[in-house]
């Protein structure tokens, strides 16, 4: 499936993408796809840890709790 979309990246991100592409010998699409795969995996793990009753992650739920 090849779904062409248009995205806007700021100048700093574009520069880094170009620099890393040259260092790693990878094209921008490959690096963006790899980064998005990591992002989606991290978000899926985060969502799996959320308590469905509170909509908070485990860490967010227990933050600021004083247990004595």
Coordinates of C-alpha atoms in Angstrom, one line a residue:
X1 CA 0.0 0.0 0.0
X2 CA 1.5 3.3 -1.0
X3 CA -0.5 6.2 0.3
X4 CA 1.2 9.5 -0.7
X5 CA 0.6 12.3 1.9
X6 CA 2.1 15.7 2.4
X7 CA 3.7 16.6 5.7
X8 CA 5.4 19.8 6.8
X9 CA 8.6 19.6 8.8
X10 CA 10.4 22.5 10.4
X11 CA 13.9 23.6 9.1
X12 CA 15.8 22.0 12.0
X13 CA 14.1 18.6 11.5
X14 CA 14.8 18.8 7.8
X15 CA 18.4 19.6 8.3
X16 CA 18.8 16.7 10.8
X17 CA 17.0 14.4 8.4
X18 CA 19.4 15.3 5.6
X19 CA 22.5 15.0 7.9
X20 CA 21.5 11.7 9.3
X21 CA 20.5 10.4 5.9
X22 CA 24.1 11.1 4.7
X23 CA 25.7 9.6 7.8
X24 CA 23.5 6.4 7.7
X25 CA 23.2 6.2 4.0
X26 CA 19.4 6.1 4.3
X27 CA 16.7 8.0 2.5
X28 CA 14.3 10.3 4.4
X29 CA 11.3 8.0 3.9
X30 CA 13.1 5.0 5.5
X31 CA 14.2 7.0 8.5
X32 CA 10.7 8.5 9.0
X33 CA 9.1 5.1 8.7
X34 CA 11.6 3.6 11.3
X35 CA 10.9 6.5 13.7
X36 CA 7.2 6.2 13.3
X37 CA 7.3 2.4 14.0
X38 CA 9.2 3.1 17.2
X39 CA 6.7 5.8 18.2
X40 CA 3.7 3.6 17.6
X41 CA 5.3 0.7 19.5
X42 CA 6.0 3.0 22.5
X43 CA 2.4 4.5 22.4
X44 CA 0.9 1.0 22.2
X45 CA 2.9 -0.1 25.3
X46 CA 1.9 3.1 27.1
X47 CA -1.8 2.6 26.2
X48 CA -1.6 -1.1 27.4
X49 CA -0.4 0.2 30.8
X50 CA -3.2 2.7 31.2
X51 CA -5.9 1.9 33.7
X52 CA -9.2 1.9 31.7
X53 CA -11.1 3.3 34.8
X54 CA -8.9 6.4 35.1
X55 CA -7.4 6.9 31.7
X56 CA -4.1 7.4 33.4
X57 CA -0.9 5.2 33.1
X58 CA 0.3 3.3 36.1
X59 CA 3.0 5.9 36.7
X60 CA 0.6 8.9 36.3
X61 CA -1.9 7.3 38.7
X62 CA 0.7 6.8 41.4
X63 CA 2.5 10.1 41.0
X64 CA 2.0 12.5 43.9
X65 CA 0.6 9.7 46.1
X66 CA 2.0 9.6 49.6
X67 CA 1.9 6.1 50.9
X68 CA 3.0 5.6 54.5

